[in-house]
Structure formats: C-alpha cells, structure tokens
C-alpha cells in the first residue's frame, strides 16, 4: 500500500492527455473505457421513470401560475371526482410534518418554511399547492386542471435582513489600500442559471405494510441525506426508509437536496399504501428545481506601482429563493472563503450574505461559488494590468503563489495544499502561443477585426470531510465494494474498480461496485463538491488496508488462500484538496452581428492523481460546455412581478454540440497531500476557469470601444450594443 501510494506522487509535467487507445494496464492512470457504457448505450439504463412496479399510481402537481400571493380559496372537489383519481393532497394535509435540513455552515442562519405544498401562501411562481394521485398520468393531469384556486396578490413585506452573513477581515486591510499606488474595482453580476440535468427530477415511492418499509427511488446525488430528511419530515425512523438512486442522468448540484415534491410522493405512497411515481417535466425543472449562481460581487484590489497585489476587498450578495436547499449557504461562502485564491495578497476584507427572495430556490450548481471567486479575481487582475499598462499574464505571474509556499494558509481557514501555479500559467501561455497571438491581434485590429485573448486562472477546493466504503472478499478472489459515494454519469464504477484493482492487484473484472442504495451501502455523503474520487477513493484504499490487516497482514495480491471476509471503513480527509488550472481563450466578435466566436481554448489543469484520463477528459469537456453556456447564453429571467420569463428551452438557451469549440487540454499534476489517493476534484473546473477566460477575452476585444467590463451572458445583442453605444435600435 505504502508503495502504491507513493508511486502515484510523481509530478507529471505537461503531459497531454493521451488518445483513447486500449490500455496497457488496468489500474490507476489507465485510460479504461467505462464499465457503465454498454448497458447505457443499449438503452438498458434504469432511471427512476423506467421503474414500473405493478399497480403504480402517478402523481401530478398543481402549481401556482402567480408569483407571491395569498391563497384565499382552494376547491379540489371536482378534481376528486375525476375517474381514476385516488388522492388529492393540499397544504392542509402536510401540516405538522417536519422539514428538510439546511447545512448550518454559519451562525445565525435565518431559515424559511419548507412547505411540501403551499399552505395559505404562495412563495414563488410554480410552487405546488396540490398533488393529485391517479391511475394514469392523464387522469392526474385532468384532475390538476379541475382544481380551482383563488389567489390574492400580496404586497410582500420586503425583508431587509439577510438570512445570514459571514466574513473575514485583516486588520492591515485599510493600510494596504492607503499605501497603494493603484486601486481597481469592479462589480460582477452573475445571472441565475439552470443546472439542466438531462434527466429531470423523478421520484417513486412504495410502502410495504408487512415490513413497515418505505422505499423511495430518487434521482439524487445524496441518498443517505434524503433518508435523514424523509425520516424527519414523515416522523419515521431512518431504519424504516430505504432510498435508492438508480441510474441518474446528471445532477450538477441540482439533485443534492431533497425537494418538497419528493416528500409529497413519499407521503402519498404512505397514505395509499400503493406505489406512487412522479417525473418532472422540463417546465417543472425551470419553475421549482434549485437554480445556480445569481450573486452580485463587489471587489477592490490595491496594488503597488510595480503590480504587486497588496490588498483585496470583496463582498458577495447571494440570492436564496423562497426556501432553502441543504447547501443554500455554500455558494456565498465558497465565493469568499476561496479568496484571495491563487494569488499572494497580504491583506483581505471578505464578506458575504444571502437573502431570501420570491423566486425558485438557489442552491449549489457545478462550481458553487468557485466560479464567482475566480471571475472576481480574474476581472480585477485584468483591470489592474490595464491600469498599470502591464501584460495581464505578467501581472499574474508576479502575484501567483510560488511552489515553495504550499501549504498556503487562507484567511478563512484551511490551506491551499499543493500546486504549481506559475507552471500552469506558463504551460497555458506556451500552448496557446499567447505572446504571438497578442502581436497578431494588434495587426488584426488594424484591419478592423474585433479580437481578444483572455486568461482565466482558478483554484477549486474539493474533497473534504468523510466518505465510507465496505469491502467484501467472497473467498474466491472476487470483491464487492459498497461506497457512500454515488454516481450521476461520472463513470464512478469504472474509476473505483480501477482504484481497487490497483490496490488489490487484481483485474477490474473481479470487482463489483455498489452505490446509491441506503440498504446496501454504508452511511455516506454522496457525490458533490468534487469529492467522490478523492474522498470516496481514499476510503476504498483504506478498506483494502483494513482487509489485508484483518486477514493477518496477508500480502495484497495473493487472495487464493484468503477466506471470505468483509470490512467497513470511514475515511476522513485531514484537509481539503485544491485543484487549480489556467485557461486561455482567444475569441473574435463579428463587428456587424455581435456574434462571438471562440478561436481557441487552451486549458491546463491540475487534478492531482488521475485515476482514468478518459474520465477526467470527459469531466473537463462537460464542465467546459456548461461554463461556456453560462458565459455566452444562459440566463434565468423573472419579471418585476416575479413571473418566470425563461420557463422553457425555447426561452432559455443552452449550448448544443455545434457550440462547443475545440479545446486543447493539458495537465500539470501535483498529487494532493490531503488524501490517500492524492486526487483532486475535476468535475467543476470547466465552470470555474472557462467563463473567466472568455469574459476577459471579450473585454480585451472590446477595449478599443472603451469597454472595461461585461457581465455574462455575452449575447450577440449585448456585444453589439457595446460596439454601437449611440445606436438605440
Ligand atoms: S455543485 Mo456540486 O454537486 O457540489
């Protein structure tokens, strides 16, 4: 074991991710094809809505068409009489039930109600106020149509108090600004965006009276957390609830928290003692799934005349929506606790707050505060470079933490664990031909072209806390590992089989990976915060050690004489892993239409120990697609009355395959000392670095027009208006 781990700790200098050829080895580092794919590609995946138990009933929600309002009348009589209808639930049926937990990451967290069905008051458009259970989906929808509700607009007493606030301040901060030669400041506004998993939310619940067991199949990242919440809501023991996450088609943070709709499905199954299923439509997702981002950040950076960063003031204001998801505090907290990120800045004043509002809840979404931190710093760095007449790359190189400073303590606590930040920057500059491109862009501008180049440097905290693993040897050289981590399409079974194959010195085919079932897996956290490979993978390494120990120190690899045996471990990481990376984007903007074209993206990433480069590449490309979507086109819009204007994919733009530019990927990895595997997260990176690089490139392109800042999304209209400021067309 010792040897296997230390072997992984070599620093891998600028290795291009290899082409997808067949692997020569099976273990950690091998580009193995996904175990999961055959089944999924043959259409044999089992998602919640594929599950069809006998006598399954169907649930549909009546949702408010109006924004915040008071319910003055509700008539479900006609709905109850529609043929096939078995049950109609309203807010009155949910009184006295418990609520889902919110992670109390800050003191003085002001919570909201957690209505399963609106009771007396509508918090936001789209909130369900009744649930119909019927023999068929059609009957349920007919009954929903027959429900009469009378609403009275309520002038919402605007609640000025934040739901929480937090911050960290160095005493030297004022002196840093007083003594500075140059101060730049920016306000960055992030639109709310939709996590947009391909598979919408879905829940199926069945109650068995004989065993008093409630089984809930959920499209979730966090089955154990869902079980805790369902137990609290329904007043049942955790032992009497089983939560199963079958195949899950993407989540991105949007399925990390139990939803009121899911609790309603469980409640209906208990009432009827029959299976009840609900599958969200895309409209349901826009209206009532958690959204991401939405924060406004203010930043001020103080520098010396030579470009040294001296002080940073940053303030993040995050919207929370009308109820709070489990990780509601996380985006605001991450956006500030990360600062000053990869840069050495001796004094900071960081603060954040969250506020309830009359819209859908805002939760974690791929990046969860990290993109906001990166955008703020990278905008400030570019503004400072312009002010000081320095090259933006030079200003960054001057201020990036040198390799010798790891672990580097952060003002909010914790420490950046490892990295080669200057190396990442230099690799990205070299691969993108940065200096030459800048020169060429000058010539292109003289020809009338609108072109720019931008850098997005980022750090990504990931992999902290605990995860579990249970490892069983069947007595004949075959192994089953059950993990507390879950899977939503990342290739978890493949990666974990590789980690185990390596550690046990067996073929991956001898390993079965079980996940996503509270009755088959040890209590665990699940998949979020880019933690599964780092922490879940380390738990698996720990289990191998424990298994070998408990078999009398049997040398790993010789299982022929080993008896059947099972061990269960909980691994807790001593610190957090910090991925890092540098993106360089080159873009042009059409002078007549404002359409932005990405000419190249170069991206060098440090994900620590790479278990499977194909999986890493998939994560990088997927993150890039979502980061690009946010940068260029995605935006949730509510009008002044709280109506959702972007309630369908006709109004809310997401990138398609043809929008995804070619990308040059490279890696410079420094294994993390914060976990046994040395791994760092990689799934969120694309949403963190890519938007900052694209936005900086666009502002570079529009600098000749006097543009000094732009907020996402960089729609053609916005870019065109910035090139034609006097034109009111
Ligand atoms: S946004 Mo992730 O599922 O922590």
XYZ file of C-alpha atoms and ligand atoms in Angstrom:
733
model
C 0.000 0.000 0.000
C 2.611 2.462 1.036
C 4.472 1.844 -2.161
C 1.395 2.045 -4.335
C 0.515 5.432 -2.929
C 3.979 6.925 -3.089
C 4.307 5.749 -6.693
C 1.379 7.981 -7.501
C 3.046 11.049 -6.141
C 5.330 11.761 -9.037
C 4.813 15.139 -10.529
C 3.594 14.792 -14.043
C 4.983 17.604 -16.164
C 2.911 18.811 -19.035
C 1.567 15.516 -20.244
C -1.040 15.847 -22.911
C -3.981 13.651 -22.173
C -3.274 10.569 -24.278
C -5.526 9.482 -27.121
C -8.106 6.854 -26.290
C -6.259 3.694 -27.117
C -6.588 0.429 -25.310
C -4.834 0.465 -22.001
C -1.741 -1.447 -21.180
C -2.656 -1.648 -17.515
C -5.954 -1.748 -15.698
C -5.222 0.262 -12.603
C -4.878 3.879 -11.589
C -3.808 6.040 -14.504
C -5.135 3.773 -17.242
C -7.498 5.243 -19.847
C -10.070 2.458 -19.440
C -13.386 2.627 -21.224
C -16.367 2.985 -18.916
C -17.818 -0.201 -17.476
C -21.193 1.538 -17.435
C -21.410 2.408 -21.107
C -22.501 -0.852 -22.722
C -25.623 -1.023 -20.619
C -26.442 2.668 -21.029
C -25.796 2.718 -24.768
C -28.004 -0.330 -25.302
C -30.881 1.508 -23.632
C -30.682 -0.782 -20.632
C -30.191 2.012 -18.149
C -32.622 2.009 -15.232
C -33.631 5.544 -14.385
C -36.420 6.260 -11.909
C -39.029 6.711 -14.621
C -38.040 3.333 -16.125
C -39.209 1.624 -12.942
C -42.797 0.414 -13.270
C -43.983 -1.559 -10.288
C -47.378 -3.293 -10.521
C -50.312 -1.023 -9.672
C -48.104 2.057 -9.857
C -50.037 5.286 -9.460
C -48.989 8.609 -10.942
C -48.678 11.931 -9.224
C -49.024 15.374 -10.774
C -48.747 18.761 -9.112
C -50.960 21.806 -9.386
C -48.546 24.738 -9.469
C -49.147 28.392 -8.908
C -49.363 30.436 -12.087
C -48.986 33.559 -9.995
C -45.982 34.886 -8.167
C -46.101 35.564 -4.401
C -49.699 35.667 -3.280
C -52.158 34.618 -0.622
C -54.420 31.628 -1.140
C -57.991 32.792 -0.432
C -59.825 29.848 -1.930
C -58.966 26.295 -2.951
C -61.501 23.812 -4.337
C -60.375 20.275 -5.126
C -63.888 18.751 -5.088
C -64.202 18.403 -8.845
C -60.677 17.019 -9.122
C -61.515 14.291 -6.597
C -64.448 13.136 -8.711
C -62.467 12.595 -11.907
C -62.314 8.881 -12.793
C -59.061 7.240 -11.760
C -58.196 9.795 -9.109
C -57.142 8.136 -5.852
C -55.983 11.019 -3.726
C -55.744 14.792 -3.760
C -53.360 16.340 -1.262
C -53.270 20.020 -0.349
C -51.248 22.096 2.073
C -53.701 21.170 4.841
C -52.562 17.534 4.524
C -48.964 18.486 5.139
C -49.442 20.490 8.337
C -47.450 19.169 11.230
C -44.893 17.398 9.072
C -41.195 18.113 9.538
C -38.825 19.804 7.131
C -35.607 19.064 5.303
C -32.355 20.153 6.941
C -30.182 23.090 5.943
C -26.435 22.790 6.419
C -25.652 25.247 9.208
C -22.326 26.490 7.954
C -22.767 29.892 9.561
C -24.001 31.170 12.862
C -27.382 32.848 12.923
C -28.879 31.254 9.888
C -32.401 32.519 9.371
C -34.398 29.649 7.894
C -37.542 29.685 5.793
C -40.590 27.460 5.988
C -40.264 24.287 3.983
C -43.775 23.787 2.637
C -44.329 20.476 0.868
C -47.455 22.012 -0.657
C -48.201 25.708 -0.324
C -50.425 26.314 2.667
C -52.084 29.721 2.781
C -49.292 31.479 0.925
C -47.576 31.107 -2.427
C -43.846 31.794 -2.150
C -42.962 31.851 -5.839
C -44.465 31.143 -9.231
C -44.541 27.409 -9.877
C -44.787 26.372 -6.253
C -47.033 23.293 -5.954
C -50.211 23.830 -3.910
C -51.881 20.472 -4.558
C -50.873 16.964 -5.626
C -53.144 14.560 -7.447
C -52.522 10.811 -7.467
C -54.335 8.829 -10.140
C -54.222 5.569 -12.056
C -52.669 7.282 -15.058
C -50.668 10.394 -15.773
C -53.508 11.667 -17.962
C -56.109 11.314 -15.202
C -53.796 13.067 -12.786
C -53.258 15.950 -15.216
C -57.023 16.198 -15.923
C -57.636 16.463 -12.203
C -54.955 19.134 -11.836
C -56.813 21.152 -14.474
C -60.026 20.816 -12.458
C -58.564 22.317 -9.291
C -59.741 25.843 -8.601
C -57.547 28.216 -6.668
C -58.219 31.827 -5.793
C -55.195 33.984 -5.161
C -54.839 37.482 -3.872
C -51.685 39.339 -4.721
C -49.852 40.055 -1.531
C -47.600 43.010 -1.302
C -44.611 41.217 0.075
C -43.227 42.926 3.094
C -39.710 43.308 1.861
C -37.456 41.595 4.260
C -34.334 43.686 4.528
C -32.490 41.433 6.879
C -30.051 38.996 5.304
C -30.666 35.299 6.049
C -27.021 35.027 7.007
C -23.787 36.920 6.758
C -20.173 35.956 7.214
C -16.757 37.420 6.700
C -13.046 37.569 7.412
C -11.032 40.738 7.828
C -7.345 41.501 8.315
C -6.531 44.477 10.467
C -3.945 45.637 7.911
C -6.509 45.992 5.133
C -7.050 49.755 5.407
C -3.304 50.414 5.483
C -2.894 48.268 2.367
C -5.323 50.480 0.473
C -3.969 53.728 1.880
C -0.460 52.802 0.819
C -1.429 51.549 -2.639
C -0.354 53.182 -5.901
C -3.296 51.784 -7.804
C -6.774 50.633 -6.850
C -9.158 48.967 -9.264
C -12.716 47.981 -8.502
C -15.433 46.004 -10.202
C -18.998 44.851 -9.709
C -19.723 41.453 -11.218
C -23.328 40.355 -11.646
C -23.997 36.680 -12.190
C -27.281 35.648 -13.716
C -29.217 32.835 -12.184
C -28.757 29.748 -14.330
C -30.337 26.302 -14.530
C -28.293 23.188 -13.688
C -30.144 21.447 -16.558
C -29.507 17.761 -15.956
C -30.589 15.729 -18.983
C -32.785 13.627 -16.700
C -35.254 15.807 -14.803
C -36.076 15.060 -11.185
C -38.057 11.905 -10.549
C -39.316 10.007 -7.531
C -41.062 6.683 -6.959
C -42.179 5.585 -3.504
C -43.631 2.279 -2.352
C -44.698 1.251 1.126
C -44.703 -2.342 2.333
C -47.023 -2.709 5.282
C -45.679 -6.127 6.248
C -42.161 -4.895 6.888
C -43.227 -1.282 7.516
C -40.593 -0.265 4.984
C -40.938 2.808 2.792
C -38.734 2.541 -0.290
C -38.079 5.710 -2.264
C -36.282 5.647 -5.598
C -34.905 9.119 -6.241
C -32.878 10.777 -8.944
C -30.467 12.090 -6.335
C -26.823 12.739 -5.544
C -27.355 12.129 -1.833
C -29.496 9.102 -0.894
C -28.433 8.985 2.751
C -29.163 12.662 3.246
C -32.559 12.153 1.586
C -33.263 9.331 4.051
C -32.432 11.582 7.015
C -34.721 14.296 5.644
C -37.592 11.930 4.815
C -37.389 10.457 8.312
C -37.617 13.935 9.853
C -40.423 15.049 7.542
C -42.563 11.930 7.875
C -41.784 11.205 11.519
C -40.429 7.741 10.753
C -37.218 6.020 11.800
C -34.370 6.023 9.299
C -34.349 2.230 9.532
C -37.890 2.162 8.134
C -36.876 4.062 4.988
C -34.761 2.874 2.098
C -33.614 5.380 -0.509
C -32.313 4.095 -3.829
C -30.645 6.184 -6.522
C -30.728 4.012 -9.647
C -29.146 5.384 -12.822
C -29.127 9.170 -12.534
C -28.822 11.269 -15.677
C -26.795 14.202 -14.434
C -27.264 16.340 -11.359
C -24.636 19.129 -11.158
C -25.666 20.100 -7.646
C -29.341 20.321 -8.543
C -30.099 16.927 -7.007
C -28.106 17.283 -3.794
C -31.030 18.367 -1.647
C -34.437 16.786 -1.015
C -37.320 18.573 -2.759
C -40.828 19.242 -1.428
C -42.200 17.355 -4.450
C -40.217 14.273 -3.469
C -41.569 14.404 0.059
C -45.104 14.658 -1.378
C -44.551 11.467 -3.397
C -43.435 9.624 -0.258
C -46.379 10.977 1.704
C -48.846 9.853 -0.985
C -47.366 6.329 -1.104
C -47.721 6.027 2.666
C -51.306 7.268 2.581
C -52.374 4.982 -0.252
C -50.091 2.038 0.520
C -49.501 1.745 -3.206
C -46.514 2.737 -5.373
C -46.629 6.385 -6.480
C -44.421 7.927 -9.146
C -43.683 11.461 -10.291
C -41.419 12.589 -13.106
C -40.730 16.295 -13.514
C -41.221 17.975 -16.849
C -38.644 20.453 -18.135
C -41.070 23.230 -17.141
C -41.204 21.822 -13.600
C -37.420 21.996 -13.549
C -37.304 25.642 -14.584
C -40.013 26.565 -12.093
C -39.076 24.666 -8.991
C -35.689 22.959 -9.182
C -32.826 24.743 -7.497
C -31.045 27.275 -9.662
C -27.399 28.275 -9.550
C -25.356 31.495 -9.201
C -27.273 34.787 -9.185
C -24.816 36.572 -6.891
C -23.513 40.084 -7.215
C -19.918 40.607 -6.135
C -18.049 43.788 -5.436
C -14.266 43.719 -5.445
C -11.486 46.209 -4.909
C -7.848 45.396 -5.461
C -4.947 47.516 -4.210
C -1.599 47.249 -5.958
C 1.859 48.758 -5.930
C 3.120 50.636 -8.992
C 5.114 47.550 -9.946
C 1.961 45.428 -9.993
C 2.213 43.654 -6.640
C -1.160 42.908 -5.111
C -1.402 44.458 -1.650
C -4.985 44.178 -0.526
C -8.339 42.768 -1.585
C -11.797 43.790 -0.511
C -14.611 41.547 -1.686
C -18.280 41.305 -0.919
C -20.725 38.734 -2.258
C -24.511 39.039 -2.098
C -26.289 35.807 -2.915
C -29.982 35.253 -3.644
C -31.537 32.278 -1.860
C -35.054 31.982 -3.258
C -38.204 31.283 -1.258
C -36.986 28.162 0.539
C -33.512 26.978 1.382
C -31.835 23.933 -0.076
C -29.466 21.926 2.118
C -26.394 23.747 0.770
C -28.018 27.179 0.411
C -25.127 28.849 2.239
C -22.424 27.200 0.154
C -22.229 29.421 -2.945
C -21.820 32.662 -0.969
C -19.446 31.030 1.476
C -17.313 29.460 -1.245
C -17.226 32.673 -3.273
C -15.472 34.392 -0.374
C -13.619 31.712 1.599
C -11.602 30.861 -1.534
C -10.196 34.381 -1.754
C -7.520 35.523 -2.432
C -7.332 32.232 -4.337
C -4.109 31.539 -6.188
C -2.651 34.991 -5.534
C -0.464 36.190 -2.721
C -2.329 39.130 -1.232
C -1.222 40.054 2.284
C -4.423 41.728 3.495
C -8.089 40.992 2.771
C -11.553 42.052 3.854
C -14.052 39.428 2.704
C -17.743 39.266 3.403
C -20.832 37.545 2.097
C -24.511 37.438 2.748
C -27.555 35.600 1.498
C -31.086 36.929 1.090
C -34.403 35.205 0.624
C -36.371 36.293 -2.427
C -39.707 35.400 -4.046
C -38.247 33.078 -6.694
C -37.146 29.471 -7.034
C -34.513 28.367 -4.517
C -30.856 28.858 -5.392
C -28.552 26.011 -4.462
C -25.217 24.608 -5.442
C -24.552 24.256 -9.147
C -21.335 22.915 -10.729
C -18.757 25.229 -9.199
C -20.925 26.538 -6.346
C -19.209 29.835 -5.535
C -15.870 28.914 -7.066
C -16.754 30.447 -10.461
C -17.794 33.651 -8.716
C -14.497 33.866 -6.811
C -12.475 33.186 -9.950
C -14.400 35.708 -12.041
C -13.910 38.435 -9.444
C -10.175 37.873 -9.129
C -9.574 37.444 -12.844
C -11.524 40.581 -13.703
C -9.598 42.548 -11.094
C -6.278 41.179 -12.355
C -7.088 42.230 -15.916
C -8.284 45.667 -14.817
C -5.125 46.194 -12.800
C -2.936 45.133 -15.722
C -4.685 47.618 -17.993
C -4.359 50.403 -15.423
C -0.673 49.675 -14.847
C -0.006 49.097 -18.531
C 1.263 45.602 -17.873
C 0.568 42.391 -19.745
C -2.188 40.504 -17.863
C -0.054 37.347 -17.874
C 2.909 39.223 -16.371
C 0.773 40.685 -13.612
C -0.497 37.220 -12.737
C 2.965 35.650 -12.802
C 4.181 38.324 -10.406
C 1.438 37.536 -7.898
C 0.747 33.800 -8.182
C 1.798 31.802 -5.121
C 5.221 30.280 -5.708
C 5.563 26.493 -5.388
C 7.575 26.908 -2.206
C 4.610 28.399 -0.334
C 2.463 25.288 -0.113
C 0.617 24.620 2.073
C -0.559 28.220 1.842
C -2.938 29.309 4.587
C -6.152 31.113 3.664
C -7.745 33.951 5.630
C -10.976 31.971 6.066
C -9.103 28.933 7.359
C -7.661 25.879 5.696
C -4.826 25.938 3.221
C -4.144 25.502 -0.465
C -2.472 22.093 -0.346
C -0.330 21.816 -3.469
C 0.107 23.159 -6.950
C 2.446 24.679 -9.482
C 0.590 27.838 -10.320
C 3.314 29.624 -12.261
C 3.937 26.415 -14.167
C 0.243 26.134 -15.068
C 0.262 29.706 -16.334
C 3.421 29.239 -18.347
C 2.199 25.968 -19.862
C -1.072 27.598 -20.891
C 0.733 30.618 -22.374
C 3.125 28.400 -24.299
C 0.422 26.054 -25.637
C -1.792 28.937 -26.715
C 1.026 30.858 -28.375
C -0.043 33.737 -26.151
C 2.654 36.281 -26.959
C 2.432 35.666 -30.687
C -1.373 35.834 -30.608
C -1.272 39.179 -28.826
C 1.003 40.539 -31.505
C -1.157 39.105 -34.257
C -4.313 40.534 -32.658
C -2.770 44.031 -32.852
C -2.351 43.604 -36.591
C -5.866 42.160 -36.974
C -7.339 45.147 -35.129
C -5.683 47.465 -37.578
C -7.547 45.532 -40.292
C -10.831 46.223 -38.488
C -11.210 42.870 -36.763
C -12.567 42.649 -33.225
C -10.490 40.029 -31.452
C -9.200 39.342 -27.980
C -7.396 36.939 -25.721
C -8.154 36.275 -22.070
C -6.782 34.317 -19.155
C -8.830 32.539 -16.518
C -6.791 31.191 -13.624
C -8.638 29.284 -10.929
C -8.391 27.198 -7.818
C -11.028 24.666 -6.856
C -11.444 23.496 -3.273
C -12.748 19.959 -3.269
C -12.676 16.756 -1.352
C -13.046 17.433 2.334
C -14.816 15.573 5.112
C -15.569 11.867 5.183
C -16.745 9.083 2.968
C -17.397 5.404 3.615
C -16.588 2.084 1.982
C -17.404 -1.541 2.756
C -15.222 -4.132 1.045
C -16.066 -7.826 0.846
C -13.916 -10.691 -0.362
C -16.107 -13.630 -1.358
C -13.460 -16.261 -0.620
C -12.628 -16.937 -4.250
C -10.801 -13.836 -5.415
C -13.852 -11.718 -6.197
C -14.618 -8.460 -4.408
C -17.600 -6.217 -3.832
C -17.144 -2.650 -2.673
C -20.128 -0.625 -1.499
C -19.459 3.062 -1.344
C -21.173 6.047 0.197
C -20.316 7.968 -2.962
C -22.935 7.972 -5.685
C -22.975 8.282 -9.457
C -24.772 10.551 -11.905
C -22.874 9.655 -15.044
C -19.286 10.290 -13.989
C -18.118 6.705 -14.529
C -17.777 6.079 -10.839
C -17.901 2.272 -11.133
C -15.052 2.363 -13.624
C -12.861 4.653 -11.539
C -13.470 2.817 -8.280
C -12.829 -0.560 -9.916
C -9.503 0.807 -11.163
C -8.520 2.087 -7.729
C -9.389 -1.276 -6.186
C -7.739 -3.297 -8.936
C -4.546 -1.376 -8.349
C -4.596 -1.705 -4.597
C -5.654 -5.363 -4.534
C -3.514 -6.354 -7.512
C -6.468 -7.993 -9.228
C -8.269 -7.452 -12.522
C -11.046 -4.831 -12.525
C -13.363 -7.592 -13.762
C -13.039 -9.239 -10.339
C -14.607 -6.198 -8.715
C -18.225 -5.179 -8.340
C -19.015 -1.611 -7.276
C -22.299 -0.986 -5.463
C -23.575 2.546 -4.830
C -26.654 4.641 -4.342
C -28.697 2.397 -2.056
C -29.057 3.085 1.651
C -29.800 -0.562 2.364
C -26.730 -1.864 0.524
C -24.183 0.883 1.213
C -22.651 2.240 4.393
C -23.811 5.686 5.508
C -22.070 8.217 3.272
C -22.189 11.732 1.921
C -22.802 11.074 -1.772
C -21.475 12.834 -4.830
C -20.990 16.583 -4.670
C -18.283 19.197 -4.223
C -15.896 17.264 -6.494
C -15.235 14.884 -3.650
C -16.022 11.366 -4.785
C -12.749 10.246 -6.326
C -10.581 11.998 -3.737
C -12.516 11.045 -0.609
C -14.566 8.055 -1.754
C -11.473 6.691 -3.499
C -9.357 7.151 -0.380
C -11.988 5.297 1.654
C -11.568 2.400 -0.756
C -7.777 2.423 -0.298
C -8.300 2.468 3.452
C -10.668 -0.503 3.187
C -8.053 -2.507 1.300
C -5.543 -1.828 4.059
C -8.082 -2.818 6.690
C -8.984 -6.011 4.831
C -5.337 -7.035 4.490
C -4.726 -6.202 8.164
C -7.671 -8.149 9.422
C -6.538 -11.169 7.415
C -3.265 -11.112 9.280
C -1.326 -8.811 7.020
C -1.818 -11.044 4.002
C 0.277 -9.628 1.161
C -2.118 -7.899 -1.129
C -2.405 -9.756 -4.402
C -2.404 -13.278 -3.027
C -6.072 -13.927 -2.426
C -6.100 -17.615 -3.261
C -5.968 -18.729 0.360
C -7.876 -15.793 1.816
C -11.209 -16.565 3.447
C -14.407 -14.679 2.775
C -14.298 -11.513 4.808
C -15.799 -8.021 4.947
C -14.574 -4.742 6.385
C -16.244 -1.372 6.651
C -14.360 1.901 6.996
C -14.963 5.613 7.225
C -12.185 7.734 5.801
C -11.919 11.338 6.921
C -9.592 13.595 4.967
C -7.185 15.580 7.150
C -7.505 18.587 4.856
C -9.040 19.829 1.673
C -7.668 19.184 -1.802
C -7.272 22.217 -4.092
C -7.306 21.713 -7.827
C -6.041 24.514 -9.974
C -5.732 25.397 -13.591
C -5.309 28.010 -16.235
C -7.480 28.614 -19.304
C -6.533 30.865 -22.184
C -9.323 31.759 -24.604
C -8.899 33.501 -27.939
C -12.065 34.936 -29.452
C -13.332 37.213 -32.170
C -16.544 39.184 -32.355
C -18.392 39.877 -35.562
C -18.460 43.658 -35.975
C -21.885 43.607 -37.659
C -23.769 40.996 -35.645
C -22.030 40.830 -32.278
C -21.664 37.054 -32.560
C -18.715 35.814 -30.526
C -16.614 33.004 -31.975
C -14.113 31.104 -29.890
C -10.964 30.658 -31.909
C -9.155 28.523 -29.388
C -9.241 27.433 -25.797
C -6.159 26.057 -24.108
C -6.631 24.591 -20.682
C -4.017 23.202 -18.328
C -5.454 21.529 -15.247
C -4.059 20.070 -12.042
C -6.416 17.370 -10.777
C -3.773 15.617 -8.699
C -3.590 11.862 -9.153
C -5.520 10.954 -12.295
C -7.327 7.634 -11.929
C -8.546 7.498 -15.529
C -7.551 10.172 -18.056
C -10.577 9.412 -20.243
C -12.926 10.116 -17.355
C -11.002 13.276 -16.494
C -11.214 14.460 -20.069
C -14.951 13.800 -20.064
C -15.357 15.865 -16.917
C -13.256 18.702 -18.314
C -15.208 18.810 -21.568
C -18.572 18.579 -19.818
C -17.632 21.354 -17.420
C -16.392 23.422 -20.327
C -19.764 23.040 -22.070
C -21.626 24.290 -19.017
C -19.110 27.056 -18.360
C -19.382 28.167 -21.952
C -23.173 28.123 -21.720
C -23.079 30.389 -18.710
C -20.533 32.693 -20.335
C -22.334 33.084 -23.635
C -26.048 32.377 -23.421
C -27.671 31.107 -20.237
C -29.814 33.356 -18.071
C -32.928 32.847 -15.982
C -35.139 35.920 -16.067
C -38.000 36.894 -13.765
C -40.050 39.993 -14.463
C -40.781 42.637 -11.844
C -43.907 40.738 -10.746
C -41.927 37.555 -10.151
C -43.112 35.803 -13.315
C -40.578 33.451 -14.883
C -39.850 34.555 -18.447
C -37.460 31.697 -19.207
C -39.606 28.697 -18.410
C -38.718 26.504 -21.354
C -35.852 25.626 -23.647
C -37.451 27.957 -26.215
C -36.558 30.896 -23.935
C -33.510 29.632 -22.089
C -30.529 28.933 -24.310
C -28.184 26.048 -23.583
C -25.171 25.174 -25.709
C -25.511 22.466 -28.319
C -22.779 20.236 -29.695
C -22.096 22.689 -32.512
C -21.457 25.480 -29.977
C -18.628 23.604 -28.278
C -15.261 24.731 -29.614
C -12.224 22.526 -29.961
C -10.140 22.661 -26.815
C -6.508 21.840 -26.178
C -6.216 20.038 -22.866
C -3.039 19.508 -20.928
C -2.235 18.683 -17.374
C 0.389 19.516 -14.808
C -0.463 17.482 -11.771
C 0.709 17.777 -8.201
C -0.854 14.996 -6.145
C -2.758 16.234 -3.134
C -1.213 15.575 0.266
C -4.750 15.905 1.671
C -5.965 12.397 0.893
C -4.613 8.850 0.464
C -5.107 8.788 -3.278
C -3.553 12.185 -3.980
C -6.576 13.014 -6.123
C -8.257 16.391 -6.508
C -11.609 17.250 -7.987
C -12.075 17.889 -11.662
C -15.804 17.912 -12.405
C -16.460 21.544 -11.643
C -13.293 23.050 -13.137
C -14.812 23.885 -16.512
C -17.434 26.114 -14.940
C -14.756 27.949 -12.966
C -11.912 28.850 -15.306
C -13.557 28.847 -18.710
C -16.084 31.680 -18.165
C -13.409 33.968 -16.708
C -11.129 33.378 -19.707
C -13.940 34.003 -22.205
C -15.173 37.155 -20.463
C -11.637 38.537 -20.199
C -11.084 37.780 -23.879
C -14.307 39.551 -24.867
C -13.423 42.628 -22.823
C -9.942 42.601 -24.354
C -11.589 42.505 -27.788
C -13.921 45.392 -26.962
C -11.322 47.514 -25.152
C -10.818 49.667 -28.269
C -14.523 50.574 -27.946
C -13.930 51.792 -24.408
C -15.456 48.717 -22.781
C -13.961 47.980 -19.352
C -16.345 45.358 -18.007
C -19.058 42.987 -19.223
C -21.300 40.633 -17.308
C -22.352 37.241 -18.572
C -24.046 36.087 -20.696
C -22.151 37.603 -23.618
C -25.068 37.538 -26.021
C -24.626 38.941 -29.522
C -27.047 41.748 -28.635
C -25.032 42.768 -25.600
C -21.770 42.735 -27.531
C -23.310 44.596 -30.473
C -24.684 47.299 -28.200
C -21.256 47.716 -26.661
C -19.804 48.281 -30.122
C -22.626 50.661 -31.055
C -23.252 52.649 -27.874
C -25.114 55.516 -29.504
C -27.390 53.284 -31.543
C -30.808 52.768 -29.968
C -32.031 50.124 -32.431
S -22.325 21.919 -7.312
Mo -21.714 20.098 -6.701
O -22.896 18.910 -6.847
O -21.148 20.490 -5.168
